[in-house]
Amino acid sequence: MKKHWLLLFLSCFLTVYAQEDESCALSVDPTMQVFPEYPDADCVVLADSIHVKVEPTGSGSFTVYKKLRMQTWKGALAHRTVRYEYDPLTAFAKFKWATIYRANGDVVNLDVTQTCDYAAPARAIYWGAREIMLQVGRLEPGDIVEYEIDKKGFTYALLGSLNDDDSRFIPPMRGHFYDIVPFWVDYPTIRKTYMVSLPMEKELQFQFYQGACQSSMRYQDGRKVYSFSLQKVSPFEREPNMVDLFDAAPKLFMSSTAGWRDKSLWFHNVNEEYDSFHAWPDAQKKVDELIRGKKTEMEK
């Protein structure tokens, strides 16, 4: 009889203990925990996403979202400002909002009207790119920075002129959307996503290189929505004298043209009409002198 009561007491005690332990575990905000997979990371990106709504002209409205948790003082120092680069020839970008969630529970909404817009640092080739920069200020380990950027336009045109109206946001290959999306990261990232919404009449072909991702397509609000994502992404390991990351790390290619060849031929023809391939007479004279007597392409 005594043994029966002893077992009953132990059972009740363990049940209450387990319930209390479960309650304590659920009360902890998971975003405030140190991630065991990345104990040495200076910063962990909780979410990194780009959502694009494509117009019939091919122009896109981009929503760039990021949420980062500082793990060390080094990571906190590196994110005292937030920067984003864009090309004013084809796009416009601005901070929509930005918030700091302090480790002590305080919430700070940053004043995005204080954003600086200036010429982006450049070397060797000066494309005229610009950067927007928002001062975050002092951060500490455990702090979380969350922000959203609005961007309008398109990418990878390498053509066009700086007009004052919205026509500069329409791609030269009017009606077609095209993008190259790097999927490598600088810090461990819990989830990285790229989502594009297209008018129903547009098709999209895509290819993911140097890796694999989760992809899907659904119909929503009379549009086609394509989604591409990776979970728990680690920084790409670099090697001495390696090729550019675009040639080695994960990336996503996409185009609304019927085939990749269509985009290539269109771009080639535009350059032909612009006379981009016309040789400078003095240079052509020197080339003719150097290859005189050479028969094959390899000899030349």
PDB file of N, CA and C in Angstrom, residues 180-276:
ATOM      1  N   ILE A 180      18.912  38.427 -61.955  1.00  0.00           N
ATOM      2  CA  ILE A 180      19.920  37.482 -61.472  1.00  0.00           C
ATOM      3  C   ILE A 180      19.999  37.685 -59.964  1.00  0.00           C
ATOM      4  N   VAL A 181      19.725  36.641 -59.198  1.00  0.00           N
ATOM      5  CA  VAL A 181      19.597  36.773 -57.746  1.00  0.00           C
ATOM      6  C   VAL A 181      20.687  35.974 -57.037  1.00  0.00           C
ATOM      7  N   PRO A 182      21.655  36.636 -56.401  1.00  0.00           N
ATOM      8  CA  PRO A 182      22.649  35.900 -55.611  1.00  0.00           C
ATOM      9  C   PRO A 182      21.979  35.227 -54.419  1.00  0.00           C
ATOM     10  N   PHE A 183      22.278  33.960 -54.192  1.00  0.00           N
ATOM     11  CA  PHE A 183      21.724  33.240 -53.048  1.00  0.00           C
ATOM     12  C   PHE A 183      22.805  32.873 -52.039  1.00  0.00           C
ATOM     13  N   TRP A 184      23.999  33.445 -52.166  1.00  0.00           N
ATOM     14  CA  TRP A 184      25.010  33.245 -51.136  1.00  0.00           C
ATOM     15  C   TRP A 184      24.815  34.315 -50.058  1.00  0.00           C
ATOM     16  N   VAL A 185      25.407  34.083 -48.884  1.00  0.00           N
ATOM     17  CA  VAL A 185      25.195  34.968 -47.737  1.00  0.00           C
ATOM     18  C   VAL A 185      26.518  35.292 -47.064  1.00  0.00           C
ATOM     19  N   ASP A 186      26.541  36.414 -46.352  1.00  0.00           N
ATOM     20  CA  ASP A 186      27.724  36.818 -45.593  1.00  0.00           C
ATOM     21  C   ASP A 186      27.675  36.303 -44.160  1.00  0.00           C
ATOM     22  N   TYR A 187      26.468  36.089 -43.640  1.00  0.00           N
ATOM     23  CA  TYR A 187      26.280  35.579 -42.280  1.00  0.00           C
ATOM     24  C   TYR A 187      25.322  34.385 -42.331  1.00  0.00           C
ATOM     25  N   PRO A 188      25.401  33.484 -41.342  1.00  0.00           N
ATOM     26  CA  PRO A 188      24.441  32.376 -41.309  1.00  0.00           C
ATOM     27  C   PRO A 188      23.013  32.914 -41.393  1.00  0.00           C
ATOM     28  N   THR A 189      22.212  32.306 -42.254  1.00  0.00           N
ATOM     29  CA  THR A 189      20.866  32.804 -42.525  1.00  0.00           C
ATOM     30  C   THR A 189      19.846  31.688 -42.314  1.00  0.00           C
ATOM     31  N   ILE A 190      18.841  31.954 -41.486  1.00  0.00           N
ATOM     32  CA  ILE A 190      17.825  30.944 -41.184  1.00  0.00           C
ATOM     33  C   ILE A 190      16.935  30.689 -42.398  1.00  0.00           C
ATOM     34  N   ARG A 191      16.532  31.737 -43.083  1.00  0.00           N
ATOM     35  CA  ARG A 191      15.703  31.565 -44.282  1.00  0.00           C
ATOM     36  C   ARG A 191      15.961  32.698 -45.260  1.00  0.00           C
ATOM     37  N   LYS A 192      16.203  32.329 -46.513  1.00  0.00           N
ATOM     38  CA  LYS A 192      16.413  33.308 -47.581  1.00  0.00           C
ATOM     39  C   LYS A 192      15.389  33.029 -48.679  1.00  0.00           C
ATOM     40  N   THR A 193      14.655  34.065 -49.100  1.00  0.00           N
ATOM     41  CA  THR A 193      13.538  33.880 -50.024  1.00  0.00           C
ATOM     42  C   THR A 193      13.529  34.939 -51.113  1.00  0.00           C
ATOM     43  N   TYR A 194      13.164  34.507 -52.327  1.00  0.00           N
ATOM     44  CA  TYR A 194      12.906  35.436 -53.434  1.00  0.00           C
ATOM     45  C   TYR A 194      11.558  35.052 -54.020  1.00  0.00           C
ATOM     46  N   MET A 195      10.645  36.022 -54.095  1.00  0.00           N
ATOM     47  CA  MET A 195       9.300  35.760 -54.599  1.00  0.00           C
ATOM     48  C   MET A 195       8.955  36.792 -55.669  1.00  0.00           C
ATOM     49  N   VAL A 196       8.420  36.325 -56.793  1.00  0.00           N
ATOM     50  CA  VAL A 196       8.064  37.232 -57.882  1.00  0.00           C
ATOM     51  C   VAL A 196       6.633  36.963 -58.326  1.00  0.00           C
ATOM     52  N   SER A 197       5.843  38.046 -58.446  1.00  0.00           N
ATOM     53  CA  SER A 197       4.448  37.974 -58.865  1.00  0.00           C
ATOM     54  C   SER A 197       4.323  38.565 -60.263  1.00  0.00           C
ATOM     55  N   LEU A 198       3.770  37.775 -61.194  1.00  0.00           N
ATOM     56  CA  LEU A 198       3.685  38.173 -62.599  1.00  0.00           C
ATOM     57  C   LEU A 198       2.233  38.238 -63.064  1.00  0.00           C
ATOM     58  N   PRO A 199       1.938  39.105 -64.048  1.00  0.00           N
ATOM     59  CA  PRO A 199       0.611  39.063 -64.679  1.00  0.00           C
ATOM     60  C   PRO A 199       0.380  37.690 -65.303  1.00  0.00           C
ATOM     61  N   MET A 200      -0.870  37.269 -65.350  1.00  0.00           N
ATOM     62  CA  MET A 200      -1.205  35.934 -65.829  1.00  0.00           C
ATOM     63  C   MET A 200      -0.691  35.659 -67.233  1.00  0.00           C
ATOM     64  N   GLU A 201      -0.632  36.698 -68.090  1.00  0.00           N
ATOM     65  CA  GLU A 201      -0.242  36.470 -69.481  1.00  0.00           C
ATOM     66  C   GLU A 201       1.262  36.256 -69.652  1.00  0.00           C
ATOM     67  N   LYS A 202       2.046  36.494 -68.604  1.00  0.00           N
ATOM     68  CA  LYS A 202       3.501  36.356 -68.717  1.00  0.00           C
ATOM     69  C   LYS A 202       3.946  34.965 -68.254  1.00  0.00           C
ATOM     70  N   GLU A 203       4.942  34.432 -68.940  1.00  0.00           N
ATOM     71  CA  GLU A 203       5.585  33.178 -68.541  1.00  0.00           C
ATOM     72  C   GLU A 203       6.919  33.503 -67.885  1.00  0.00           C
ATOM     73  N   LEU A 204       7.442  32.556 -67.124  1.00  0.00           N
ATOM     74  CA  LEU A 204       8.738  32.750 -66.479  1.00  0.00           C
ATOM     75  C   LEU A 204       9.544  31.468 -66.563  1.00  0.00           C
ATOM     76  N   GLN A 205      10.731  31.579 -67.098  1.00  0.00           N
ATOM     77  CA  GLN A 205      11.652  30.447 -67.055  1.00  0.00           C
ATOM     78  C   GLN A 205      12.762  30.797 -66.070  1.00  0.00           C
ATOM     79  N   PHE A 206      13.259  29.782 -65.383  1.00  0.00           N
ATOM     80  CA  PHE A 206      14.269  30.033 -64.364  1.00  0.00           C
ATOM     81  C   PHE A 206      15.206  28.848 -64.256  1.00  0.00           C
ATOM     82  N   GLN A 207      16.375  29.112 -63.719  1.00  0.00           N
ATOM     83  CA  GLN A 207      17.375  28.070 -63.495  1.00  0.00           C
ATOM     84  C   GLN A 207      18.163  28.441 -62.247  1.00  0.00           C
ATOM     85  N   PHE A 208      18.322  27.478 -61.330  1.00  0.00           N
ATOM     86  CA  PHE A 208      19.119  27.685 -60.123  1.00  0.00           C
ATOM     87  C   PHE A 208      20.467  27.007 -60.332  1.00  0.00           C
ATOM     88  N   TYR A 209      21.549  27.762 -60.204  1.00  0.00           N
ATOM     89  CA  TYR A 209      22.892  27.250 -60.475  1.00  0.00           C
ATOM     90  C   TYR A 209      23.695  27.069 -59.181  1.00  0.00           C
ATOM     91  N   GLN A 210      24.678  26.168 -59.237  1.00  0.00           N
ATOM     92  CA  GLN A 210      25.586  25.901 -58.117  1.00  0.00           C
ATOM     93  C   GLN A 210      24.833  25.521 -56.836  1.00  0.00           C
ATOM     94  N   GLY A 211      23.848  24.674 -56.987  1.00  0.00           N
ATOM     95  CA  GLY A 211      23.102  24.242 -55.822  1.00  0.00           C
ATOM     96  C   GLY A 211      21.650  23.972 -56.160  1.00  0.00           C
ATOM     97  N   ALA A 212      20.828  23.845 -55.134  1.00  0.00           N
ATOM     98  CA  ALA A 212      19.398  23.578 -55.322  1.00  0.00           C
ATOM     99  C   ALA A 212      18.622  24.370 -54.292  1.00  0.00           C
ATOM    100  N   CYS A 213      17.372  24.710 -54.628  1.00  0.00           N
ATOM    101  CA  CYS A 213      16.526  25.455 -53.717  1.00  0.00           C
ATOM    102  C   CYS A 213      15.118  24.872 -53.732  1.00  0.00           C
ATOM    103  N   GLN A 214      14.306  25.281 -52.773  1.00  0.00           N
ATOM    104  CA  GLN A 214      12.886  24.938 -52.781  1.00  0.00           C
ATOM    105  C   GLN A 214      12.165  25.944 -53.680  1.00  0.00           C
ATOM    106  N   SER A 215      11.347  25.466 -54.594  1.00  0.00           N
ATOM    107  CA  SER A 215      10.645  26.372 -55.507  1.00  0.00           C
ATOM    108  C   SER A 215       9.189  25.947 -55.636  1.00  0.00           C
ATOM    109  N   SER A 216       8.334  26.919 -55.931  1.00  0.00           N
ATOM    110  CA  SER A 216       6.912  26.634 -56.114  1.00  0.00           C
ATOM    111  C   SER A 216       6.285  27.716 -56.972  1.00  0.00           C
ATOM    112  N   MET A 217       5.121  27.414 -57.532  1.00  0.00           N
ATOM    113  CA  MET A 217       4.331  28.387 -58.276  1.00  0.00           C
ATOM    114  C   MET A 217       2.870  28.205 -57.909  1.00  0.00           C
ATOM    115  N   ARG A 218       2.184  29.315 -57.671  1.00  0.00           N
ATOM    116  CA  ARG A 218       0.761  29.255 -57.348  1.00  0.00           C
ATOM    117  C   ARG A 218       0.045  30.429 -58.021  1.00  0.00           C
ATOM    118  N   TYR A 219      -1.273  30.330 -58.090  1.00  0.00           N
ATOM    119  CA  TYR A 219      -2.094  31.411 -58.619  1.00  0.00           C
ATOM    120  C   TYR A 219      -2.707  32.178 -57.446  1.00  0.00           C
ATOM    121  N   GLN A 220      -2.546  33.491 -57.479  1.00  0.00           N
ATOM    122  CA  GLN A 220      -3.040  34.307 -56.375  1.00  0.00           C
ATOM    123  C   GLN A 220      -3.494  35.665 -56.893  1.00  0.00           C
ATOM    124  N   ASP A 221      -4.730  36.022 -56.610  1.00  0.00           N
ATOM    125  CA  ASP A 221      -5.290  37.322 -57.007  1.00  0.00           C
ATOM    126  C   ASP A 221      -5.124  37.591 -58.499  1.00  0.00           C
ATOM    127  N   GLY A 222      -5.353  36.560 -59.312  1.00  0.00           N
ATOM    128  CA  GLY A 222      -5.268  36.726 -60.750  1.00  0.00           C
ATOM    129  C   GLY A 222      -3.857  36.883 -61.278  1.00  0.00           C
ATOM    130  N   ARG A 223      -2.857  36.449 -60.511  1.00  0.00           N
ATOM    131  CA  ARG A 223      -1.461  36.552 -60.927  1.00  0.00           C
ATOM    132  C   ARG A 223      -0.752  35.225 -60.674  1.00  0.00           C
ATOM    133  N   LYS A 224       0.426  35.059 -61.312  1.00  0.00           N
ATOM    134  CA  LYS A 224       1.281  33.903 -61.054  1.00  0.00           C
ATOM    135  C   LYS A 224       2.352  34.309 -60.054  1.00  0.00           C
ATOM    136  N   VAL A 225       2.496  33.521 -59.000  1.00  0.00           N
ATOM    137  CA  VAL A 225       3.471  33.839 -57.956  1.00  0.00           C
ATOM    138  C   VAL A 225       4.489  32.704 -57.856  1.00  0.00           C
ATOM    139  N   TYR A 226       5.743  33.023 -58.149  1.00  0.00           N
ATOM    140  CA  TYR A 226       6.835  32.056 -58.059  1.00  0.00           C
ATOM    141  C   TYR A 226       7.626  32.342 -56.782  1.00  0.00           C
ATOM    142  N   SER A 227       8.000  31.279 -56.067  1.00  0.00           N
ATOM    143  CA  SER A 227       8.744  31.435 -54.829  1.00  0.00           C
ATOM    144  C   SER A 227       9.965  30.520 -54.828  1.00  0.00           C
ATOM    145  N   PHE A 228      11.101  31.061 -54.375  1.00  0.00           N
ATOM    146  CA  PHE A 228      12.355  30.316 -54.288  1.00  0.00           C
ATOM    147  C   PHE A 228      12.955  30.568 -52.901  1.00  0.00           C
ATOM    148  N   SER A 229      13.378  29.506 -52.219  1.00  0.00           N
ATOM    149  CA  SER A 229      13.885  29.710 -50.864  1.00  0.00           C
ATOM    150  C   SER A 229      14.938  28.678 -50.482  1.00  0.00           C
ATOM    151  N   LEU A 230      15.769  29.068 -49.513  1.00  0.00           N
ATOM    152  CA  LEU A 230      16.755  28.185 -48.904  1.00  0.00           C
ATOM    153  C   LEU A 230      16.618  28.308 -47.391  1.00  0.00           C
ATOM    154  N   GLN A 231      16.858  27.207 -46.678  1.00  0.00           N
ATOM    155  CA  GLN A 231      16.784  27.192 -45.225  1.00  0.00           C
ATOM    156  C   GLN A 231      18.172  26.953 -44.642  1.00  0.00           C
ATOM    157  N   LYS A 232      18.471  27.648 -43.555  1.00  0.00           N
ATOM    158  CA  LYS A 232      19.728  27.475 -42.813  1.00  0.00           C
ATOM    159  C   LYS A 232      20.932  27.475 -43.753  1.00  0.00           C
ATOM    160  N   VAL A 233      21.189  28.647 -44.302  1.00  0.00           N
ATOM    161  CA  VAL A 233      22.279  28.835 -45.266  1.00  0.00           C
ATOM    162  C   VAL A 233      23.521  29.326 -44.532  1.00  0.00           C
ATOM    163  N   SER A 234      24.646  28.681 -44.792  1.00  0.00           N
ATOM    164  CA  SER A 234      25.914  29.107 -44.208  1.00  0.00           C
ATOM    165  C   SER A 234      26.696  29.956 -45.217  1.00  0.00           C
ATOM    166  N   PRO A 235      27.558  30.851 -44.736  1.00  0.00           N
ATOM    167  CA  PRO A 235      28.372  31.655 -45.661  1.00  0.00           C
ATOM    168  C   PRO A 235      29.183  30.770 -46.599  1.00  0.00           C
ATOM    169  N   PHE A 236      29.323  31.216 -47.833  1.00  0.00           N
ATOM    170  CA  PHE A 236      30.051  30.442 -48.839  1.00  0.00           C
ATOM    171  C   PHE A 236      31.546  30.487 -48.513  1.00  0.00           C
ATOM    172  N   GLU A 237      32.183  29.339 -48.523  1.00  0.00           N
ATOM    173  CA  GLU A 237      33.609  29.263 -48.193  1.00  0.00           C
ATOM    174  C   GLU A 237      34.449  29.688 -49.392  1.00  0.00           C
ATOM    175  N   ARG A 238      35.240  30.694 -49.195  1.00  0.00           N
ATOM    176  CA  ARG A 238      36.098  31.198 -50.265  1.00  0.00           C
ATOM    177  C   ARG A 238      37.445  30.475 -50.254  1.00  0.00           C
ATOM    178  N   GLU A 239      38.085  30.462 -51.418  1.00  0.00           N
ATOM    179  CA  GLU A 239      39.400  29.854 -51.566  1.00  0.00           C
ATOM    180  C   GLU A 239      40.348  30.884 -52.160  1.00  0.00           C
ATOM    181  N   PRO A 240      41.659  30.718 -51.933  1.00  0.00           N
ATOM    182  CA  PRO A 240      42.620  31.660 -52.529  1.00  0.00           C
ATOM    183  C   PRO A 240      42.529  31.654 -54.048  1.00  0.00           C
ATOM    184  N   ASN A 241      42.503  32.849 -54.625  1.00  0.00           N
ATOM    185  CA  ASN A 241      42.522  33.021 -56.092  1.00  0.00           C
ATOM    186  C   ASN A 241      41.326  32.349 -56.785  1.00  0.00           C
ATOM    187  N   MET A 242      40.212  32.222 -56.073  1.00  0.00           N
ATOM    188  CA  MET A 242      39.049  31.577 -56.680  1.00  0.00           C
ATOM    189  C   MET A 242      38.356  32.524 -57.652  1.00  0.00           C
ATOM    190  N   VAL A 243      37.480  31.976 -58.486  1.00  0.00           N
ATOM    191  CA  VAL A 243      36.722  32.771 -59.439  1.00  0.00           C
ATOM    192  C   VAL A 243      35.690  33.606 -58.679  1.00  0.00           C
ATOM    193  N   ASP A 244      35.024  34.499 -59.403  1.00  0.00           N
ATOM    194  CA  ASP A 244      34.010  35.341 -58.792  1.00  0.00           C
ATOM    195  C   ASP A 244      32.881  34.479 -58.227  1.00  0.00           C
ATOM    196  N   LEU A 245      32.225  34.966 -57.161  1.00  0.00           N
ATOM    197  CA  LEU A 245      31.156  34.205 -56.532  1.00  0.00           C
ATOM    198  C   LEU A 245      29.995  33.927 -57.486  1.00  0.00           C
ATOM    199  N   PHE A 246      29.778  34.801 -58.452  1.00  0.00           N
ATOM    200  CA  PHE A 246      28.721  34.560 -59.434  1.00  0.00           C
ATOM    201  C   PHE A 246      28.988  33.289 -60.239  1.00  0.00           C
ATOM    202  N   ASP A 247      30.252  32.868 -60.303  1.00  0.00           N
ATOM    203  CA  ASP A 247      30.614  31.669 -61.053  1.00  0.00           C
ATOM    204  C   ASP A 247      30.786  30.436 -60.168  1.00  0.00           C
ATOM    205  N   ALA A 248      30.615  30.606 -58.853  1.00  0.00           N
ATOM    206  CA  ALA A 248      30.862  29.471 -57.957  1.00  0.00           C
ATOM    207  C   ALA A 248      29.767  29.257 -56.908  1.00  0.00           C
ATOM    208  N   ALA A 249      29.094  30.323 -56.494  1.00  0.00           N
ATOM    209  CA  ALA A 249      28.121  30.234 -55.406  1.00  0.00           C
ATOM    210  C   ALA A 249      26.688  30.109 -55.954  1.00  0.00           C
ATOM    211  N   PRO A 250      25.741  29.698 -55.124  1.00  0.00           N
ATOM    212  CA  PRO A 250      24.349  29.547 -55.583  1.00  0.00           C
ATOM    213  C   PRO A 250      23.762  30.851 -56.099  1.00  0.00           C
ATOM    214  N   LYS A 251      23.042  30.770 -57.209  1.00  0.00           N
ATOM    215  CA  LYS A 251      22.400  31.956 -57.791  1.00  0.00           C
ATOM    216  C   LYS A 251      21.179  31.518 -58.589  1.00  0.00           C
ATOM    217  N   LEU A 252      20.264  32.465 -58.770  1.00  0.00           N
ATOM    218  CA  LEU A 252      19.020  32.205 -59.501  1.00  0.00           C
ATOM    219  C   LEU A 252      18.955  33.103 -60.722  1.00  0.00           C
ATOM    220  N   PHE A 253      18.718  32.495 -61.892  1.00  0.00           N
ATOM    221  CA  PHE A 253      18.509  33.226 -63.138  1.00  0.00           C
ATOM    222  C   PHE A 253      17.035  33.131 -63.491  1.00  0.00           C
ATOM    223  N   MET A 254      16.456  34.229 -63.990  1.00  0.00           N
ATOM    224  CA  MET A 254      15.076  34.156 -64.447  1.00  0.00           C
ATOM    225  C   MET A 254      14.836  35.179 -65.555  1.00  0.00           C
ATOM    226  N   SER A 255      13.901  34.823 -66.439  1.00  0.00           N
ATOM    227  CA  SER A 255      13.550  35.696 -67.557  1.00  0.00           C
ATOM    228  C   SER A 255      12.154  35.346 -68.044  1.00  0.00           C
ATOM    229  N   SER A 256      11.417  36.368 -68.472  1.00  0.00           N
ATOM    230  CA  SER A 256      10.080  36.134 -69.017  1.00  0.00           C
ATOM    231  C   SER A 256      10.103  35.909 -70.526  1.00  0.00           C
ATOM    232  N   THR A 257      11.295  35.927 -71.130  1.00  0.00           N
ATOM    233  CA  THR A 257      11.392  35.642 -72.564  1.00  0.00           C
ATOM    234  C   THR A 257      11.134  34.155 -72.815  1.00  0.00           C
ATOM    235  N   ALA A 258      10.790  33.833 -74.070  1.00  0.00           N
ATOM    236  CA  ALA A 258      10.464  32.440 -74.413  1.00  0.00           C
ATOM    237  C   ALA A 258      11.671  31.525 -74.264  1.00  0.00           C
ATOM    238  N   GLY A 259      12.879  32.065 -74.450  1.00  0.00           N
ATOM    239  CA  GLY A 259      14.096  31.269 -74.319  1.00  0.00           C
ATOM    240  C   GLY A 259      15.265  32.164 -73.960  1.00  0.00           C
ATOM    241  N   TRP A 260      16.319  31.567 -73.363  1.00  0.00           N
ATOM    242  CA  TRP A 260      17.501  32.355 -73.017  1.00  0.00           C
ATOM    243  C   TRP A 260      18.108  32.980 -74.278  1.00  0.00           C
ATOM    244  N   ARG A 261      18.018  32.256 -75.392  1.00  0.00           N
ATOM    245  CA  ARG A 261      18.607  32.737 -76.645  1.00  0.00           C
ATOM    246  C   ARG A 261      17.931  34.034 -77.110  1.00  0.00           C
ATOM    247  N   ASP A 262      16.626  34.165 -76.843  1.00  0.00           N
ATOM    248  CA  ASP A 262      15.907  35.376 -77.241  1.00  0.00           C
ATOM    249  C   ASP A 262      16.497  36.610 -76.563  1.00  0.00           C
ATOM    250  N   LYS A 263      16.783  36.489 -75.272  1.00  0.00           N
ATOM    251  CA  LYS A 263      17.378  37.597 -74.524  1.00  0.00           C
ATOM    252  C   LYS A 263      18.760  37.926 -75.067  1.00  0.00           C
ATOM    253  N   SER A 264      19.552  36.900 -75.348  1.00  0.00           N
ATOM    254  CA  SER A 264      20.906  37.095 -75.852  1.00  0.00           C
ATOM    255  C   SER A 264      20.898  37.771 -77.216  1.00  0.00           C
ATOM    256  N   LEU A 265      20.039  37.290 -78.115  1.00  0.00           N
ATOM    257  CA  LEU A 265      19.966  37.877 -79.462  1.00  0.00           C
ATOM    258  C   LEU A 265      19.478  39.316 -79.410  1.00  0.00           C
ATOM    259  N   TRP A 266      18.491  39.584 -78.555  1.00  0.00           N
ATOM    260  CA  TRP A 266      17.986  40.955 -78.440  1.00  0.00           C
ATOM    261  C   TRP A 266      19.101  41.892 -77.979  1.00  0.00           C
ATOM    262  N   PHE A 267      19.849  41.460 -76.952  1.00  0.00           N
ATOM    263  CA  PHE A 267      20.911  42.314 -76.418  1.00  0.00           C
ATOM    264  C   PHE A 267      22.010  42.523 -77.454  1.00  0.00           C
ATOM    265  N   HIS A 268      22.333  41.473 -78.219  1.00  0.00           N
ATOM    266  CA  HIS A 268      23.342  41.585 -79.263  1.00  0.00           C
ATOM    267  C   HIS A 268      22.896  42.574 -80.339  1.00  0.00           C
ATOM    268  N   ASN A 269      21.645  42.484 -80.756  1.00  0.00           N
ATOM    269  CA  ASN A 269      21.139  43.375 -81.804  1.00  0.00           C
ATOM    270  C   ASN A 269      21.114  44.829 -81.351  1.00  0.00           C
ATOM    271  N   VAL A 270      20.778  45.051 -80.068  1.00  0.00           N
ATOM    272  CA  VAL A 270      20.791  46.419 -79.542  1.00  0.00           C
ATOM    273  C   VAL A 270      22.194  47.005 -79.627  1.00  0.00           C
ATOM    274  N   ASN A 271      23.189  46.202 -79.280  1.00  0.00           N
ATOM    275  CA  ASN A 271      24.568  46.685 -79.351  1.00  0.00           C
ATOM    276  C   ASN A 271      25.024  46.896 -80.796  1.00  0.00           C
ATOM    277  N   GLU A 272      24.556  46.051 -81.701  1.00  0.00           N
ATOM    278  CA  GLU A 272      24.881  46.234 -83.119  1.00  0.00           C
ATOM    279  C   GLU A 272      24.332  47.564 -83.611  1.00  0.00           C
ATOM    280  N   GLU A 273      23.076  47.842 -83.288  1.00  0.00           N
ATOM    281  CA  GLU A 273      22.449  49.090 -83.728  1.00  0.00           C
ATOM    282  C   GLU A 273      23.124  50.307 -83.099  1.00  0.00           C
ATOM    283  N   TYR A 274      23.608  50.140 -81.874  1.00  0.00           N
ATOM    284  CA  TYR A 274      24.287  51.226 -81.185  1.00  0.00           C
ATOM    285  C   TYR A 274      25.726  51.389 -81.667  1.00  0.00           C
ATOM    286  N   ASP A 275      26.176  50.422 -82.491  1.00  0.00           N
ATOM    287  CA  ASP A 275      27.540  50.414 -83.028  1.00  0.00           C
ATOM    288  C   ASP A 275      28.580  50.126 -81.946  1.00  0.00           C
ATOM    289  N   SER A 276      28.169  49.335 -80.941  1.00  0.00           N
ATOM    290  CA  SER A 276      29.078  49.025 -79.840  1.00  0.00           C
ATOM    291  C   SER A 276      30.271  48.187 -80.280  1.00  0.00           C
TER     292      SER A 276
END
